[in-house]
Amino acid sequence: EAEAWIGLAFSLDDKMSGSEGIIGLPDEGTVKKYALSGYSAPAEMEADHQTLRDTSISQNDGRTIMSFTKLLEESDEIRIKETGANWLLHARGSSNSFGYHRTRLAFQHDFSEDTGRPTPMPANPSATMMPTIVVNSPTGQEPTDIDPLNDAEGASRDEDENVTD
């Protein structure tokens, strides 16, 4: 199968363990938040943590496209910085059936660079929505080609399926 599940995670470092992922499952039509561990299957977060907005997942011409809007700061979750480096992890399965990732990529990204200037932090950052992120995963390409932010500093990738975080 050419199209597959995809995920994007926010991390304190470049490791999967302890990160918080957003995983899109095309066959189920879901985009949800998960707690990630390096040694066991991701655990779907409780309903009160499923705060994503404007979620969608679709597949067309060998591409899986997931989009969502997420709060920058949420209780008991990794804070997403508007200015400064954030660690992000990208993963893609080998099919729509959720399982071990076929490819993965860790990279850093500063969202203030998206607009060309730093965005001042509002008085109440938890009320601020992060710009919509679209993760686009074309089939049969290397992770550096599927990363929508492939010029991000600190990018590293690992395609060895026997490696764990």
PDB file of C-alpha atoms in Angstrom:
ATOM      1  CA  GLU A   1       0.000   0.000   0.000  1.00  0.00           C
ATOM      2  CA  ALA A   2       1.323   3.402  -0.944  1.00  0.00           C
ATOM      3  CA  GLU A   3      -0.503   5.625   1.537  1.00  0.00           C
ATOM      4  CA  ALA A   4       0.046   5.368   5.283  1.00  0.00           C
ATOM      5  CA  TRP A   5      -0.694   6.767   8.743  1.00  0.00           C
ATOM      6  CA  ILE A   6       1.413   9.784   9.755  1.00  0.00           C
ATOM      7  CA  GLY A   7       2.366  11.560  12.944  1.00  0.00           C
ATOM      8  CA  LEU A   8       3.963  14.712  14.245  1.00  0.00           C
ATOM      9  CA  ALA A   9       5.185  14.984  17.826  1.00  0.00           C
ATOM     10  CA  PHE A  10       6.371  17.764  20.102  1.00  0.00           C
ATOM     11  CA  SER A  11       9.375  16.811  22.210  1.00  0.00           C
ATOM     12  CA  LEU A  12      11.756  18.233  24.810  1.00  0.00           C
ATOM     13  CA  ASP A  13      14.615  16.635  22.858  1.00  0.00           C
ATOM     14  CA  ASP A  14      15.009  14.550  19.723  1.00  0.00           C
ATOM     15  CA  LYS A  15      13.719  11.344  21.348  1.00  0.00           C
ATOM     16  CA  MET A  16      10.302   9.709  21.099  1.00  0.00           C
ATOM     17  CA  SER A  17      10.099   8.729  24.771  1.00  0.00           C
ATOM     18  CA  GLY A  18       8.243  11.391  26.768  1.00  0.00           C
ATOM     19  CA  SER A  19       7.035  13.203  23.646  1.00  0.00           C
ATOM     20  CA  GLU A  20       3.459  14.085  22.768  1.00  0.00           C
ATOM     21  CA  GLY A  21       2.311  13.021  19.347  1.00  0.00           C
ATOM     22  CA  ILE A  22      -0.499  13.847  16.992  1.00  0.00           C
ATOM     23  CA  ILE A  23      -1.297  10.819  14.885  1.00  0.00           C
ATOM     24  CA  GLY A  24      -3.528  10.705  11.840  1.00  0.00           C
ATOM     25  CA  LEU A  25      -5.213   7.401  11.022  1.00  0.00           C
ATOM     26  CA  PRO A  26      -6.726   7.680   7.537  1.00  0.00           C
ATOM     27  CA  ASP A  27      -8.926   4.550   7.683  1.00  0.00           C
ATOM     28  CA  GLU A  28     -10.514   5.797  10.909  1.00  0.00           C
ATOM     29  CA  GLY A  29     -10.575   9.428   9.777  1.00  0.00           C
ATOM     30  CA  THR A  30      -9.057  10.520  13.096  1.00  0.00           C
ATOM     31  CA  VAL A  31      -6.376  13.001  14.164  1.00  0.00           C
ATOM     32  CA  LYS A  32      -5.742  12.629  17.908  1.00  0.00           C
ATOM     33  CA  LYS A  33      -3.137  13.291  20.575  1.00  0.00           C
ATOM     34  CA  TYR A  34      -1.053  10.460  22.036  1.00  0.00           C
ATOM     35  CA  ALA A  35       1.533  10.066  24.801  1.00  0.00           C
ATOM     36  CA  LEU A  36       4.641   8.475  23.299  1.00  0.00           C
ATOM     37  CA  SER A  37       7.063   5.971  24.770  1.00  0.00           C
ATOM     38  CA  GLY A  38      10.152   4.573  23.096  1.00  0.00           C
ATOM     39  CA  TYR A  39       9.318   0.994  24.004  1.00  0.00           C
ATOM     40  CA  SER A  40       5.549   0.527  23.833  1.00  0.00           C
ATOM     41  CA  ALA A  41       2.664   1.561  21.628  1.00  0.00           C
ATOM     42  CA  PRO A  42       1.522   5.185  21.942  1.00  0.00           C
ATOM     43  CA  ALA A  43      -1.321   5.714  24.399  1.00  0.00           C
ATOM     44  CA  GLU A  44      -4.254   7.855  23.265  1.00  0.00           C
ATOM     45  CA  MET A  45      -4.556  10.844  25.600  1.00  0.00           C
ATOM     46  CA  GLU A  46      -7.665  11.212  27.747  1.00  0.00           C
ATOM     47  CA  ALA A  47     -10.692  13.055  26.329  1.00  0.00           C
ATOM     48  CA  ASP A  48      -9.908  16.252  28.270  1.00  0.00           C
ATOM     49  CA  HIS A  49      -6.558  16.459  26.418  1.00  0.00           C
ATOM     50  CA  GLN A  50      -8.114  15.977  22.957  1.00  0.00           C
ATOM     51  CA  THR A  51      -8.204  19.731  22.304  1.00  0.00           C
ATOM     52  CA  LEU A  52      -7.132  19.822  18.665  1.00  0.00           C
ATOM     53  CA  ARG A  53      -9.277  21.913  16.340  1.00  0.00           C
ATOM     54  CA  ASP A  54      -9.857  21.904  12.593  1.00  0.00           C
ATOM     55  CA  THR A  55      -8.546  18.354  12.256  1.00  0.00           C
ATOM     56  CA  SER A  56      -8.526  16.485   8.972  1.00  0.00           C
ATOM     57  CA  ILE A  57      -6.754  13.568   7.340  1.00  0.00           C
ATOM     58  CA  SER A  58      -6.993  12.688   3.672  1.00  0.00           C
ATOM     59  CA  GLN A  59      -5.194  10.683   1.028  1.00  0.00           C
ATOM     60  CA  ASN A  60      -4.831  11.493  -2.633  1.00  0.00           C
ATOM     61  CA  ASP A  61      -2.341  10.457  -5.336  1.00  0.00           C
ATOM     62  CA  GLY A  62       0.080   8.731  -2.950  1.00  0.00           C
ATOM     63  CA  ARG A  63      -0.034  11.504  -0.351  1.00  0.00           C
ATOM     64  CA  THR A  64      -1.383  11.474   3.176  1.00  0.00           C
ATOM     65  CA  ILE A  65      -2.257  14.942   4.413  1.00  0.00           C
ATOM     66  CA  MET A  66      -2.997  15.650   8.079  1.00  0.00           C
ATOM     67  CA  SER A  67      -3.901  19.099   9.368  1.00  0.00           C
ATOM     68  CA  PHE A  68      -4.843  20.457  12.773  1.00  0.00           C
ATOM     69  CA  THR A  69      -4.759  23.533  14.961  1.00  0.00           C
ATOM     70  CA  LYS A  70      -3.276  23.175  18.455  1.00  0.00           C
ATOM     71  CA  LEU A  71      -2.984  25.374  21.533  1.00  0.00           C
ATOM     72  CA  LEU A  72       0.556  26.564  22.218  1.00  0.00           C
ATOM     73  CA  GLU A  73       0.307  25.881  25.949  1.00  0.00           C
ATOM     74  CA  GLU A  74      -1.879  23.313  27.655  1.00  0.00           C
ATOM     75  CA  SER A  75      -1.940  21.947  31.179  1.00  0.00           C
ATOM     76  CA  ASP A  76       0.419  18.966  31.677  1.00  0.00           C
ATOM     77  CA  GLU A  77       1.667  19.071  28.065  1.00  0.00           C
ATOM     78  CA  ILE A  78       4.862  20.180  26.347  1.00  0.00           C
ATOM     79  CA  ARG A  79       4.773  23.929  25.731  1.00  0.00           C
ATOM     80  CA  ILE A  80       5.224  25.000  22.109  1.00  0.00           C
ATOM     81  CA  LYS A  81       7.401  28.094  21.848  1.00  0.00           C
ATOM     82  CA  GLU A  82       6.363  30.834  19.436  1.00  0.00           C
ATOM     83  CA  THR A  83       9.957  32.077  19.430  1.00  0.00           C
ATOM     84  CA  GLY A  84      12.899  29.729  19.777  1.00  0.00           C
ATOM     85  CA  ALA A  85      13.654  26.177  18.759  1.00  0.00           C
ATOM     86  CA  ASN A  86      11.030  23.473  19.243  1.00  0.00           C
ATOM     87  CA  TRP A  87      11.868  19.800  18.808  1.00  0.00           C
ATOM     88  CA  LEU A  88       9.472  18.048  16.444  1.00  0.00           C
ATOM     89  CA  LEU A  89       9.358  14.410  15.398  1.00  0.00           C
ATOM     90  CA  HIS A  90       7.771  13.118  12.201  1.00  0.00           C
ATOM     91  CA  ALA A  91       6.853   9.479  11.609  1.00  0.00           C
ATOM     92  CA  ARG A  92       5.153   7.554   8.834  1.00  0.00           C
ATOM     93  CA  GLY A  93       3.901   3.989   8.768  1.00  0.00           C
ATOM     94  CA  SER A  94       4.166   1.485   5.950  1.00  0.00           C
ATOM     95  CA  SER A  95       0.371   1.288   5.553  1.00  0.00           C
ATOM     96  CA  ASN A  96      -2.840   2.750   6.976  1.00  0.00           C
ATOM     97  CA  SER A  97      -2.764   0.094   9.723  1.00  0.00           C
ATOM     98  CA  PHE A  98      -1.249   1.727  12.778  1.00  0.00           C
ATOM     99  CA  GLY A  99       2.008   0.090  13.804  1.00  0.00           C
ATOM    100  CA  TYR A 100       5.740   0.643  13.900  1.00  0.00           C
ATOM    101  CA  HIS A 101       6.917   3.653  11.895  1.00  0.00           C
ATOM    102  CA  ARG A 102       8.559   2.954   8.553  1.00  0.00           C
ATOM    103  CA  THR A 103      10.434   6.250   8.639  1.00  0.00           C
ATOM    104  CA  ARG A 104      11.057   8.896  11.247  1.00  0.00           C
ATOM    105  CA  LEU A 105      12.699  12.280  11.435  1.00  0.00           C
ATOM    106  CA  ALA A 106      13.666  14.570  14.321  1.00  0.00           C
ATOM    107  CA  PHE A 107      14.155  18.269  13.655  1.00  0.00           C
ATOM    108  CA  GLN A 108      14.069  21.676  15.321  1.00  0.00           C
ATOM    109  CA  HIS A 109      11.872  24.517  14.158  1.00  0.00           C
ATOM    110  CA  ASP A 110      11.333  28.118  15.250  1.00  0.00           C
ATOM    111  CA  PHE A 111       7.758  29.154  14.393  1.00  0.00           C
ATOM    112  CA  SER A 112       8.678  32.841  14.528  1.00  0.00           C
ATOM    113  CA  GLU A 113      10.715  32.268  11.365  1.00  0.00           C
ATOM    114  CA  ASP A 114       7.541  31.318   9.483  1.00  0.00           C
ATOM    115  CA  THR A 115       6.500  34.976   9.347  1.00  0.00           C
ATOM    116  CA  GLY A 116       9.988  36.406   9.063  1.00  0.00           C
ATOM    117  CA  ARG A 117       9.811  38.159  12.434  1.00  0.00           C
ATOM    118  CA  PRO A 118       9.441  37.122  16.085  1.00  0.00           C
ATOM    119  CA  THR A 119       5.919  37.109  17.410  1.00  0.00           C
ATOM    120  CA  PRO A 120       5.615  38.738  20.846  1.00  0.00           C
ATOM    121  CA  MET A 121       4.239  36.437  23.508  1.00  0.00           C
ATOM    122  CA  PRO A 122       0.675  37.422  24.467  1.00  0.00           C
ATOM    123  CA  ALA A 123      -0.286  37.997  28.098  1.00  0.00           C
ATOM    124  CA  ASN A 124      -2.254  34.726  28.097  1.00  0.00           C
ATOM    125  CA  PRO A 125      -0.322  32.278  25.873  1.00  0.00           C
ATOM    126  CA  SER A 126      -2.595  29.351  26.698  1.00  0.00           C
ATOM    127  CA  ALA A 127      -5.404  31.133  24.871  1.00  0.00           C
ATOM    128  CA  THR A 128      -3.286  31.524  21.736  1.00  0.00           C
ATOM    129  CA  MET A 129      -3.715  29.039  18.950  1.00  0.00           C
ATOM    130  CA  MET A 130      -0.720  27.721  17.089  1.00  0.00           C
ATOM    131  CA  PRO A 131      -0.856  28.275  13.338  1.00  0.00           C
ATOM    132  CA  THR A 132      -2.354  25.315  11.527  1.00  0.00           C
ATOM    133  CA  ILE A 133       0.226  22.675  10.707  1.00  0.00           C
ATOM    134  CA  VAL A 134      -0.169  20.542   7.618  1.00  0.00           C
ATOM    135  CA  VAL A 135       1.907  17.379   7.479  1.00  0.00           C
ATOM    136  CA  ASN A 136       2.250  16.143   3.935  1.00  0.00           C
ATOM    137  CA  SER A 137       3.696  12.664   3.444  1.00  0.00           C
ATOM    138  CA  PRO A 138       4.255  11.652  -0.178  1.00  0.00           C
ATOM    139  CA  THR A 139       4.852   7.984  -0.793  1.00  0.00           C
ATOM    140  CA  GLY A 140       8.223   6.531  -1.674  1.00  0.00           C
ATOM    141  CA  GLN A 141      10.319   9.543  -0.758  1.00  0.00           C
ATOM    142  CA  GLU A 142      13.032   9.913   1.823  1.00  0.00           C
ATOM    143  CA  PRO A 143      12.110  11.560   5.161  1.00  0.00           C
ATOM    144  CA  THR A 144      14.036  14.707   4.270  1.00  0.00           C
ATOM    145  CA  ASP A 145      11.750  15.041   1.251  1.00  0.00           C
ATOM    146  CA  ILE A 146       8.536  14.474   3.206  1.00  0.00           C
ATOM    147  CA  ASP A 147       9.306  16.977   5.957  1.00  0.00           C
ATOM    148  CA  PRO A 148       7.336  20.168   5.282  1.00  0.00           C
ATOM    149  CA  LEU A 149      10.009  22.043   7.230  1.00  0.00           C
ATOM    150  CA  ASN A 150      13.028  20.228   5.762  1.00  0.00           C
ATOM    151  CA  ASP A 151      15.292  23.237   6.101  1.00  0.00           C
ATOM    152  CA  ALA A 152      14.871  23.118   9.883  1.00  0.00           C
ATOM    153  CA  GLU A 153      18.063  23.178  11.886  1.00  0.00           C
ATOM    154  CA  GLY A 154      19.032  20.131  13.875  1.00  0.00           C
ATOM    155  CA  ALA A 155      17.283  17.691  11.552  1.00  0.00           C
ATOM    156  CA  SER A 156      18.218  14.048  11.984  1.00  0.00           C
ATOM    157  CA  ARG A 157      16.631  10.943  10.616  1.00  0.00           C
ATOM    158  CA  ASP A 158      16.710   7.242  11.249  1.00  0.00           C
ATOM    159  CA  GLU A 159      15.258   4.651   8.901  1.00  0.00           C
ATOM    160  CA  ASP A 160      16.443   1.569  10.798  1.00  0.00           C
ATOM    161  CA  GLU A 161      13.283  -0.158  12.009  1.00  0.00           C
ATOM    162  CA  ASN A 162      15.189  -1.961  14.775  1.00  0.00           C
ATOM    163  CA  VAL A 163      16.161   1.241  16.549  1.00  0.00           C
ATOM    164  CA  THR A 164      14.144   2.437  19.542  1.00  0.00           C
ATOM    165  CA  ASP A 165      14.165   5.801  21.243  1.00  0.00           C
TER     166      ASP A 165
END
